Amino acid sequence: MIYDYLIVRFGELTLKGKNRNKFIDRLYVTVKEKLKPFPQLKLKRHFDDIEIQLNNEPIQQVTDVLTKIFGIQTIRAAIKVENDLESIKQGALKIIKSEEANIKTFKISAKRKNKKFPTGSDELNRTLGGHILTNTEDIKVDVHQPDINLRVEVMEHETRIYGKDFKGAGGLPAGSSGKVLLMLSGGIDSPVAGYLMQKRGAVLEAIHFHSPPYTNERARQKVIDLTEKLNDFGGQVKLHIVPFTDIQIQIRDKMPDNYRMTMMRRMMLRIAEKLAEKRGALAIATGESLGQVASQTLESMNTINEVTNLPVLRPLLTMDKVEIIDIAHKINTYDISIRPYEDCCTLFLPSAPKTKPNREHANKFEIDFPINELIQEAIDGIETIDLREQNNKTSLMDELL
Ligand code: ATP
Ligand code: MG
C-alpha cells in the first residue's frame, strides 16, 4: 500500500460560523468511536480536516467505515513528504505509478500554503506535470476532466500529496441536531426515515409498538436488527418496546370499524409524545409518505396529528416508494424489512379503513375512552433495549449529549 494517511474533509460545516468548532468536535468524537476496531490508527484534529495515520491498518476497511459517517464530505488518501522539490517530485510520481493501470489522464493541483517554500504553485504544477510525463507512458494531462487530480499541499513542515478520493456521506455530524424519537415499525419506510434524520445530525431513540401474543418474537427481533443497522450511521440508538395489545383490544371493542386505525395512530402518537418528553427528544419522526396508504392521506395526518404539539417529522413525505426502497438497499435495511412478520398495525383492522377521517368524529369517539389510563399502562410496560450494553460497548457520544 502506498498511502500512509487518510485526510477527512468536512462538509457543510464550513458554513456554520461560530458553531463550527462544536460540530468538528462532534465529528471527531464520532470518527474516533467508529474507528475503534482499528487500534493502530493515529488521529489528529486540524482546523480544516482530520488526519488519520494508517500505520498499516487496511485502507479499504477504514474508508468503508468513514464513508458512512455523516458530516464528512470527502476522504482523501495521501502521503507525506519532506518540504523539498525532489521529495515532492518522487512522491507525486509514486502515486501516479500506483494508479497507472487505471488512468489515462491526470492533473496536478498544487497549493503553496507555506510562502517560505521557494517554488510557487504554478511552477510546482508545471514541474511536477513535466516530471510525470517524462517518467510514464500513455498518460496525458487533462485539466478539465482528469482521471486523477493529484493535489499537492505544501504546508509549514511537510508536504501532503493526495491521490485517491472517496466520497463521504455528506450531512451533519451525529448529535449536532439534538434528539428525535423515531417511530420504528418492522417495515421498509421507517428505518429509512431514521437514517435521513441521522443524516441531518439527529440522535435517535426508537419506539416500537408490539402486541403479543398476536405479534411474536420474530417481529421483535426484526426491529432490534433494524435498530442495530441504524447504529452504523450515528450514536447508539436505544430502542423502547411498548406493549400495545390492551389498547388494540379496547379499540376493537369500543371504536367504530372504520375509525379503528385512526384511533390506534392517535394512541401511538400520544404515547410517543409522553416518551419523547421523558427522554428529552424534541420531535417525533415517522416513515409516512403522502398518499402511500389509507393512514397517510392529508385528512388522516390532520386527524392523527391533532393529539400532539410536538413536531412530527416525516422525511419521506414527498418520496415515491421506489426512491425509498433504493435508500433501504443502500443502508442494508431492506432485507431485514422484507422478512415476513406480524404487524401490530394490521391487527383487528377492517380491510378498508377510512381514508378521510376527521377530528370532530375522532374526538367524539374518544369521549368515553380511558385515554390516560391506557397511556400510563403502556408507558409503565415499556422495555428499553440498549444494544450498546448488550454488546458491551462504551460510547463517547453520550458525553456530548
Ligand atoms: P413502514 O414501512 O415504516 O412500516 P408503512 O408504509 O407500513 O411504514 P404505516 O403502517 O401506515 O406505513 O405506518 C406509518 C408509520 O407509522 C411508520 O413508518 C412508522 O413510523 C409508524 N409505525 C407504524 N407501525 C408502527 C409500530 N408498530 N411501532 C412504531 N411505529 C410504527
Ligand atoms: Mg408498516
Short mmCIF file of C-alpha atoms and ligand atoms in Angstrom, two decimals:
data_model
loop_
_atom_site.label_atom_id
_atom_site.label_comp_id
_atom_site.label_asym_id
_atom_site.label_seq_id
_atom_site.Cartn_x
_atom_site.Cartn_y
_atom_site.Cartn_z
CA MET A 1 0.00 0.00 0.00
CA ILE A 2 1.43 3.35 -0.94
CA TYR A 3 -0.79 5.64 1.13
CA ASP A 4 0.10 6.46 4.72
CA TYR A 5 -2.76 8.80 5.56
CA LEU A 6 -6.43 9.45 5.10
CA ILE A 7 -7.45 13.06 5.26
CA VAL A 8 -11.08 13.63 6.22
CA ARG A 9 -12.63 16.84 4.88
CA PHE A 10 -15.76 18.34 6.42
CA GLY A 11 -18.93 19.11 4.51
CA GLU A 12 -21.42 21.85 5.16
CA LEU A 13 -19.69 22.52 8.45
CA THR A 14 -17.62 25.23 6.91
CA LEU A 15 -20.80 27.27 6.55
CA LYS A 16 -21.76 27.12 10.19
CA GLY A 17 -19.84 30.08 11.57
CA LYS A 18 -19.49 30.04 15.35
CA ASN A 19 -20.83 26.52 15.69
CA ARG A 20 -18.08 25.19 13.51
CA ASN A 21 -15.84 24.14 16.36
CA LYS A 22 -18.59 22.31 18.18
CA PHE A 23 -19.53 20.49 15.01
CA ILE A 24 -15.98 19.42 14.36
CA ASP A 25 -15.69 18.22 17.97
CA ARG A 26 -18.75 16.05 17.47
CA LEU A 27 -17.49 14.72 14.19
CA TYR A 28 -14.11 13.98 15.70
CA VAL A 29 -15.69 12.05 18.57
CA THR A 30 -17.84 10.03 16.15
CA VAL A 31 -14.91 9.26 13.88
CA LYS A 32 -12.81 8.18 16.85
CA GLU A 33 -15.54 5.95 18.18
CA LYS A 34 -16.33 4.30 14.85
CA LEU A 35 -12.65 3.63 14.18
CA LYS A 36 -12.06 1.87 17.49
CA PRO A 37 -11.80 -1.51 15.76
CA PHE A 38 -8.55 -0.29 14.16
CA PRO A 39 -6.20 0.24 17.11
CA GLN A 40 -3.11 1.18 15.09
CA LEU A 41 -4.67 4.31 13.59
CA LYS A 42 -3.47 7.67 14.86
CA LEU A 43 -5.93 10.53 14.65
CA LYS A 44 -5.18 14.23 14.70
CA ARG A 45 -7.66 17.07 14.57
CA HIS A 46 -6.69 20.08 12.45
CA PHE A 47 -8.60 23.27 11.67
CA ASP A 48 -9.53 22.13 8.17
CA ASP A 49 -9.52 18.37 8.44
CA ILE A 50 -8.96 15.24 10.49
CA GLU A 51 -5.75 13.44 9.71
CA ILE A 52 -5.67 9.68 10.11
CA GLN A 53 -2.33 7.95 10.06
CA LEU A 54 -2.95 4.40 8.84
CA ASN A 55 0.02 2.56 10.38
CA ASN A 56 -0.73 -0.46 8.20
CA GLU A 57 -4.41 -0.71 9.04
CA PRO A 58 -6.38 -1.76 5.91
CA ILE A 59 -7.29 1.37 3.97
CA GLN A 60 -10.40 -0.11 2.34
CA GLN A 61 -11.99 -1.24 5.60
CA VAL A 62 -11.21 2.08 7.25
CA THR A 63 -12.73 4.07 4.38
CA ASP A 64 -15.78 1.78 4.42
CA VAL A 65 -16.43 2.96 7.97
CA LEU A 66 -15.68 6.60 7.20
CA THR A 67 -17.96 6.81 4.15
CA LYS A 68 -20.93 6.04 6.41
CA ILE A 69 -20.28 8.85 8.87
CA PHE A 70 -22.36 11.98 8.38
CA GLY A 71 -20.60 15.34 8.28
CA ILE A 72 -17.80 14.10 6.03
CA GLN A 73 -17.56 15.48 2.51
CA THR A 74 -14.55 13.60 1.14
CA ILE A 75 -11.86 11.26 2.31
CA ARG A 76 -8.57 11.61 0.54
CA ALA A 77 -5.77 9.06 0.59
CA ALA A 78 -2.44 10.83 0.95
CA ILE A 79 1.26 10.53 1.56
CA LYS A 80 3.51 13.00 3.34
CA VAL A 81 6.93 14.01 2.09
CA GLU A 82 9.61 16.47 3.15
CA ASN A 83 9.39 20.06 2.04
CA ASP A 84 11.86 19.84 -0.80
CA LEU A 85 11.19 19.74 -4.50
CA GLU A 86 12.96 16.44 -5.15
CA SER A 87 10.91 14.58 -2.49
CA ILE A 88 7.70 16.13 -3.82
CA LYS A 89 8.52 15.02 -7.36
CA GLN A 90 9.25 11.48 -6.21
CA GLY A 91 6.08 11.33 -4.13
CA ALA A 92 3.87 12.60 -6.95
CA LEU A 93 5.33 10.07 -9.38
CA LYS A 94 4.92 7.26 -6.86
CA ILE A 95 1.18 7.91 -6.59
CA ILE A 96 0.69 8.19 -10.35
CA LYS A 97 2.65 4.96 -10.89
CA SER A 98 0.43 3.13 -8.43
CA GLU A 99 -2.65 4.24 -10.38
CA GLU A 100 -1.08 3.99 -13.85
CA ALA A 101 -3.07 0.94 -14.93
CA ASN A 102 -6.41 2.62 -14.14
CA ILE A 103 -5.89 6.09 -15.59
CA LYS A 104 -5.25 7.82 -18.89
CA THR A 105 -5.22 11.43 -17.81
CA PHE A 106 -4.11 13.44 -14.81
CA LYS A 107 -3.88 16.94 -13.47
CA ILE A 108 -1.74 18.50 -10.75
CA SER A 109 -3.33 20.97 -8.32
CA ALA A 110 -0.53 22.35 -6.21
CA LYS A 111 -1.09 24.79 -3.37
CA ARG A 112 1.81 26.52 -1.67
CA LYS A 113 0.39 27.29 1.77
CA ASN A 114 3.87 27.84 3.18
CA LYS A 115 5.05 31.01 1.48
CA LYS A 116 8.63 30.37 2.55
CA PHE A 117 8.82 27.45 0.17
CA PRO A 118 10.80 28.73 -2.85
CA THR A 119 8.66 27.23 -5.63
CA GLY A 120 5.29 28.87 -6.33
CA SER A 121 2.04 26.96 -7.01
CA ASP A 122 2.04 27.45 -10.81
CA GLU A 123 5.65 26.49 -11.15
CA LEU A 124 5.04 23.41 -8.98
CA ASN A 125 2.19 22.37 -11.29
CA ARG A 126 4.45 22.64 -14.32
CA THR A 127 7.49 20.97 -12.75
CA LEU A 128 5.54 18.04 -11.32
CA GLY A 129 3.49 17.62 -14.51
CA GLY A 130 6.68 17.54 -16.58
CA HIS A 131 8.29 15.04 -14.22
CA ILE A 132 5.34 12.67 -14.50
CA LEU A 133 5.11 12.95 -18.31
CA THR A 134 8.79 12.13 -18.70
CA ASN A 135 8.60 9.11 -16.42
CA THR A 136 5.40 7.44 -17.63
CA GLU A 137 3.96 6.18 -20.90
CA ASP A 138 0.48 6.76 -22.35
CA ILE A 139 -0.63 9.24 -19.72
CA LYS A 140 -1.69 12.74 -20.69
CA VAL A 141 -2.59 15.95 -18.92
CA ASP A 142 -6.28 16.91 -18.88
CA VAL A 143 -7.04 19.93 -16.75
CA HIS A 144 -10.81 19.72 -17.26
CA GLN A 145 -11.78 16.12 -16.59
CA PRO A 146 -8.74 14.23 -15.39
CA ASP A 147 -8.99 10.61 -14.23
CA ILE A 148 -6.91 11.64 -11.26
CA ASN A 149 -6.45 15.07 -9.77
CA LEU A 150 -3.21 14.94 -7.86
CA ARG A 151 -3.44 17.55 -5.11
CA VAL A 152 -0.25 18.81 -3.57
CA GLU A 153 -0.26 20.95 -0.43
CA VAL A 154 2.99 22.48 0.75
CA MET A 155 2.43 23.10 4.45
CA GLU A 156 4.50 24.52 7.27
CA HIS A 157 6.65 21.47 7.99
CA GLU A 158 5.78 18.94 5.34
CA THR A 159 4.00 18.42 2.05
CA ARG A 160 0.89 16.35 1.59
CA ILE A 161 0.24 14.66 -1.75
CA TYR A 162 -3.27 13.36 -2.25
CA GLY A 163 -4.20 10.55 -4.64
CA LYS A 164 -7.45 8.61 -4.41
CA ASP A 165 -10.68 10.34 -3.34
CA PHE A 166 -13.60 8.69 -1.59
CA LYS A 167 -16.98 10.40 -1.48
CA GLY A 168 -18.26 10.99 2.06
CA ALA A 169 -21.88 10.71 3.18
CA GLY A 170 -22.43 14.49 3.48
CA GLY A 171 -24.98 15.74 6.01
CA LEU A 172 -24.23 16.88 9.56
CA PRO A 173 -22.34 15.09 12.32
CA ALA A 174 -24.24 12.93 14.80
CA GLY A 175 -25.51 14.94 17.73
CA SER A 176 -25.47 18.35 16.07
CA SER A 177 -29.27 18.49 15.86
CA GLY A 178 -30.41 17.04 19.19
CA LYS A 179 -32.59 14.05 19.86
CA VAL A 180 -35.53 12.71 17.83
CA LEU A 181 -37.83 9.82 18.75
CA LEU A 182 -38.28 7.57 15.70
CA MET A 183 -41.47 5.53 15.38
CA LEU A 184 -39.96 2.32 14.13
CA SER A 185 -42.14 -0.42 12.69
CA GLY A 186 -40.75 -3.53 11.05
CA GLY A 187 -41.47 -2.14 7.58
CA ILE A 188 -39.33 -0.65 4.84
CA ASP A 189 -40.09 3.02 5.40
CA SER A 190 -39.39 3.92 9.00
CA PRO A 191 -35.73 2.78 9.11
CA VAL A 192 -35.11 4.93 6.03
CA ALA A 193 -36.78 7.86 7.78
CA GLY A 194 -34.48 7.28 10.75
CA TYR A 195 -31.41 7.24 8.54
CA LEU A 196 -32.42 10.53 6.91
CA MET A 197 -32.89 12.15 10.31
CA GLN A 198 -29.43 10.93 11.29
CA LYS A 199 -28.12 12.49 8.10
CA ARG A 200 -29.18 15.89 9.37
CA GLY A 201 -27.40 15.37 12.67
CA ALA A 202 -30.23 13.97 14.81
CA VAL A 203 -29.51 11.44 17.51
CA LEU A 204 -32.24 8.81 17.56
CA GLU A 205 -34.09 6.79 20.08
CA ALA A 206 -36.67 4.42 18.63
CA ILE A 207 -40.14 3.46 19.83
CA HIS A 208 -41.83 0.27 18.66
CA PHE A 209 -45.35 -0.90 19.46
CA HIS A 210 -45.93 -4.61 19.70
CA SER A 211 -48.94 -6.71 20.52
CA PRO A 212 -48.03 -10.07 21.96
CA PRO A 213 -49.21 -12.76 21.52
CA TYR A 214 -50.54 -11.52 18.17
CA THR A 215 -47.10 -10.30 17.19
CA ASN A 216 -44.28 -12.66 18.09
CA GLU A 217 -40.59 -12.86 18.92
CA ARG A 218 -39.62 -12.71 15.23
CA ALA A 219 -41.25 -9.33 14.81
CA ARG A 220 -39.40 -8.09 17.87
CA GLN A 221 -36.07 -9.41 16.65
CA LYS A 222 -36.62 -7.71 13.32
CA VAL A 223 -36.95 -4.34 14.95
CA ILE A 224 -33.86 -4.98 17.07
CA ASP A 225 -31.92 -5.88 13.90
CA LEU A 226 -33.11 -2.70 12.17
CA THR A 227 -32.05 -0.63 15.16
CA GLU A 228 -28.63 -2.21 15.01
CA LYS A 229 -28.27 -1.17 11.35
CA LEU A 230 -29.14 2.42 12.24
CA ASN A 231 -26.33 2.38 14.80
CA ASP A 232 -23.88 2.44 11.89
CA PHE A 233 -24.89 5.96 10.98
CA GLY A 234 -24.88 7.85 14.26
CA GLY A 235 -24.64 7.31 18.00
CA GLN A 236 -26.06 4.18 19.55
CA VAL A 237 -29.85 4.03 19.18
CA LYS A 238 -31.88 2.99 22.22
CA LEU A 239 -35.00 1.01 21.43
CA HIS A 240 -38.19 1.28 23.52
CA ILE A 241 -40.70 -1.51 23.05
CA VAL A 242 -44.23 -0.62 24.10
CA PRO A 243 -46.91 -3.22 24.93
CA PHE A 244 -49.89 -2.31 22.77
CA THR A 245 -52.18 -5.34 22.91
CA ASP A 246 -54.53 -3.99 25.54
CA ILE A 247 -55.05 -0.73 23.70
CA GLN A 248 -55.76 -2.51 20.44
CA ILE A 249 -58.30 -4.79 22.08
CA GLN A 250 -60.06 -1.82 23.65
CA ILE A 251 -60.09 -0.02 20.31
CA ARG A 252 -61.52 -3.12 18.64
CA ASP A 253 -64.28 -3.34 21.26
CA LYS A 254 -65.18 0.33 21.57
CA MET A 255 -64.47 2.11 18.30
CA PRO A 256 -66.37 2.01 15.02
CA ASP A 257 -64.68 -0.27 12.48
CA ASN A 258 -63.65 2.40 10.05
CA TYR A 259 -62.05 4.62 12.72
CA ARG A 260 -60.00 1.91 14.39
CA MET A 261 -56.86 2.72 12.50
CA THR A 262 -57.14 6.44 13.17
CA MET A 263 -57.68 5.78 16.86
CA MET A 264 -54.79 3.41 17.04
CA ARG A 265 -52.50 6.01 15.46
CA ARG A 266 -53.68 8.68 17.83
CA MET A 267 -52.88 6.44 20.78
CA MET A 268 -49.45 5.62 19.35
CA LEU A 269 -48.66 9.27 18.90
CA ARG A 270 -49.79 10.18 22.41
CA ILE A 271 -47.56 7.51 23.89
CA ALA A 272 -44.67 8.57 21.67
CA GLU A 273 -45.11 12.17 22.85
CA LYS A 274 -45.00 11.10 26.51
CA LEU A 275 -41.88 9.06 25.95
CA ALA A 276 -40.25 11.85 23.91
CA GLU A 277 -40.74 14.24 26.81
CA LYS A 278 -39.31 11.74 29.24
CA ARG A 279 -36.26 11.07 27.05
CA GLY A 280 -35.57 14.69 26.12
CA ALA A 281 -36.48 14.29 22.44
CA LEU A 282 -37.73 17.46 20.76
CA ALA A 283 -39.54 15.83 17.87
CA ILE A 284 -41.06 12.56 16.65
CA ALA A 285 -40.19 11.09 13.24
CA THR A 286 -42.23 8.64 11.17
CA GLY A 287 -41.86 6.82 7.86
CA GLU A 288 -45.04 8.26 6.38
CA SER A 289 -45.16 9.19 2.73
CA LEU A 290 -48.05 11.28 1.46
CA GLY A 291 -50.84 9.19 -0.06
CA GLN A 292 -48.97 5.88 0.18
CA VAL A 293 -51.68 4.13 2.19
CA ALA A 294 -55.01 4.98 3.82
CA SER A 295 -53.44 6.22 7.03
CA GLN A 296 -51.20 8.61 5.13
CA THR A 297 -53.69 10.87 3.41
CA LEU A 298 -53.72 14.52 4.43
CA GLU A 299 -57.07 14.01 6.17
CA SER A 300 -55.58 11.16 8.13
CA MET A 301 -52.43 13.05 9.09
CA ASN A 302 -54.51 16.02 10.12
CA THR A 303 -56.72 13.92 12.38
CA ILE A 304 -53.88 11.89 13.87
CA ASN A 305 -51.56 14.83 14.39
CA GLU A 306 -54.16 16.69 16.47
CA VAL A 307 -53.13 14.83 19.62
CA THR A 308 -49.62 16.21 19.86
CA ASN A 309 -47.91 19.55 19.90
CA LEU A 310 -44.50 18.12 19.18
CA PRO A 311 -43.21 18.46 15.64
CA VAL A 312 -43.87 15.24 13.74
CA LEU A 313 -41.11 14.98 11.15
CA ARG A 314 -41.77 12.98 8.02
CA PRO A 315 -38.60 12.88 5.97
CA LEU A 316 -40.17 10.51 3.40
CA LEU A 317 -43.27 12.63 2.86
CA THR A 318 -42.56 13.51 -0.77
CA MET A 319 -40.75 10.38 -1.83
CA ASP A 320 -42.06 7.62 -4.05
CA LYS A 321 -41.80 4.03 -2.86
CA VAL A 322 -39.02 3.23 -5.38
CA GLU A 323 -36.88 6.06 -4.06
CA ILE A 324 -37.42 4.82 -0.50
CA ILE A 325 -36.53 1.26 -1.49
CA ASP A 326 -33.34 2.47 -3.16
CA ILE A 327 -32.19 4.04 0.09
CA ALA A 328 -33.25 0.96 2.09
CA HIS A 329 -30.96 -1.12 -0.13
CA LYS A 330 -28.13 1.34 0.29
CA ILE A 331 -28.30 1.28 4.08
CA ASN A 332 -28.79 -2.51 4.25
CA THR A 333 -32.17 -2.43 5.96
CA TYR A 334 -34.21 -3.72 3.01
CA ASP A 335 -33.50 -7.42 3.50
CA ILE A 336 -34.44 -7.19 7.16
CA SER A 337 -37.59 -5.19 6.43
CA ILE A 338 -38.98 -7.71 3.97
CA ARG A 339 -38.73 -10.66 6.36
CA PRO A 340 -42.28 -11.85 6.97
CA TYR A 341 -43.71 -10.70 10.28
CA GLU A 342 -46.95 -9.85 12.01
CA ASP A 343 -47.59 -6.13 12.02
CA CYS A 344 -49.48 -4.90 15.06
CA CYS A 345 -50.99 -2.22 12.85
CA THR A 346 -52.97 -4.65 10.77
CA LEU A 347 -54.35 -6.40 13.81
CA PHE A 348 -58.13 -6.12 14.20
CA LEU A 349 -58.35 -3.65 11.35
CA PRO A 350 -61.08 -3.73 8.71
CA SER A 351 -59.84 -4.34 5.19
CA ALA A 352 -60.96 -0.86 4.15
CA PRO A 353 -60.12 1.72 6.81
CA LYS A 354 -61.44 5.24 6.41
CA THR A 355 -59.22 7.32 4.15
CA LYS A 356 -60.86 10.61 5.12
CA PRO A 357 -61.29 10.68 8.88
CA ASN A 358 -61.84 13.99 10.63
CA ARG A 359 -61.05 15.49 14.02
CA GLU A 360 -64.62 16.07 15.08
CA HIS A 361 -65.58 12.41 14.78
CA ALA A 362 -62.32 11.24 16.34
CA ASN A 363 -62.86 13.44 19.38
CA LYS A 364 -66.44 12.29 19.75
CA PHE A 365 -65.45 8.61 19.69
CA GLU A 366 -62.82 9.23 22.33
CA ILE A 367 -65.13 10.88 24.87
CA ASP A 368 -65.54 7.75 26.99
CA PHE A 369 -62.26 6.13 26.09
CA PRO A 370 -59.87 5.75 29.06
CA ILE A 371 -57.02 7.51 27.25
CA ASN A 372 -54.85 8.50 30.19
CA GLU A 373 -55.02 5.16 31.99
CA LEU A 374 -54.15 3.30 28.83
CA ILE A 375 -51.22 5.60 28.09
CA GLN A 376 -49.88 5.23 31.61
CA GLU A 377 -50.19 1.47 31.49
CA ALA A 378 -48.32 1.36 28.19
CA ILE A 379 -45.57 3.68 29.43
CA ASP A 380 -45.15 1.59 32.60
CA GLY A 381 -44.77 -1.54 30.50
CA ILE A 382 -42.01 -0.21 28.25
CA GLU A 383 -38.96 -2.40 27.84
CA THR A 384 -35.85 -0.48 26.84
CA ILE A 385 -33.14 -2.23 24.88
CA ASP A 386 -29.69 -0.69 24.78
CA LEU A 387 -27.72 -2.60 22.20
CA ARG A 388 -24.54 -0.97 23.38
CA GLU A 389 -24.91 -2.52 26.81
CA GLN A 390 -25.64 -5.84 25.19
CA ASN A 391 -22.55 -5.57 23.03
CA ASN A 392 -20.58 -4.25 25.96
CA LYS A 393 -19.56 -1.10 24.15
CA THR A 394 -18.93 2.28 25.66
CA SER A 395 -19.94 5.41 23.88
CA LEU A 396 -18.17 8.71 23.73
CA MET A 397 -21.29 10.12 22.08
CA ASP A 398 -23.12 10.07 25.41
CA GLU A 399 -20.70 12.59 26.82
CA LEU A 400 -21.75 15.05 24.16
CA LEU A 401 -25.49 14.79 24.66
P1 ATP B 1 -43.26 1.28 7.42
O1 ATP B 1 -42.75 0.75 6.12
O2 ATP B 1 -42.31 2.17 8.13
O3 ATP B 1 -43.83 0.19 8.30
P2 ATP B 1 -45.82 1.70 6.30
O4 ATP B 1 -45.71 2.04 4.87
O5 ATP B 1 -46.12 0.30 6.70
O6 ATP B 1 -44.48 2.20 7.05
P3 ATP B 1 -47.88 2.58 8.13
O7 ATP B 1 -48.16 1.20 8.59
O8 ATP B 1 -49.02 3.47 7.78
O9 ATP B 1 -46.92 2.66 6.87
O10 ATP B 1 -47.01 3.28 9.25
C1 ATP B 1 -46.65 4.62 9.11
C2 ATP B 1 -45.61 4.97 10.13
O11 ATP B 1 -46.11 4.79 11.46
C3 ATP B 1 -44.40 4.06 10.05
O12 ATP B 1 -43.50 4.49 9.07
C4 ATP B 1 -43.85 4.21 11.45
O13 ATP B 1 -43.12 5.42 11.57
C5 ATP B 1 -45.10 4.29 12.29
N1 ATP B 1 -45.47 2.94 12.77
C6 ATP B 1 -46.28 2.06 12.20
N2 ATP B 1 -46.36 0.92 12.92
C7 ATP B 1 -45.56 1.09 14.00
C8 ATP B 1 -45.19 0.28 15.13
N3 ATP B 1 -45.67 -0.95 15.29
N4 ATP B 1 -44.33 0.80 16.02
C9 ATP B 1 -43.83 2.04 15.87
N5 ATP B 1 -44.12 2.84 14.83
C10 ATP B 1 -44.99 2.38 13.91
MG MG B 2 -45.58 -0.82 8.22
#
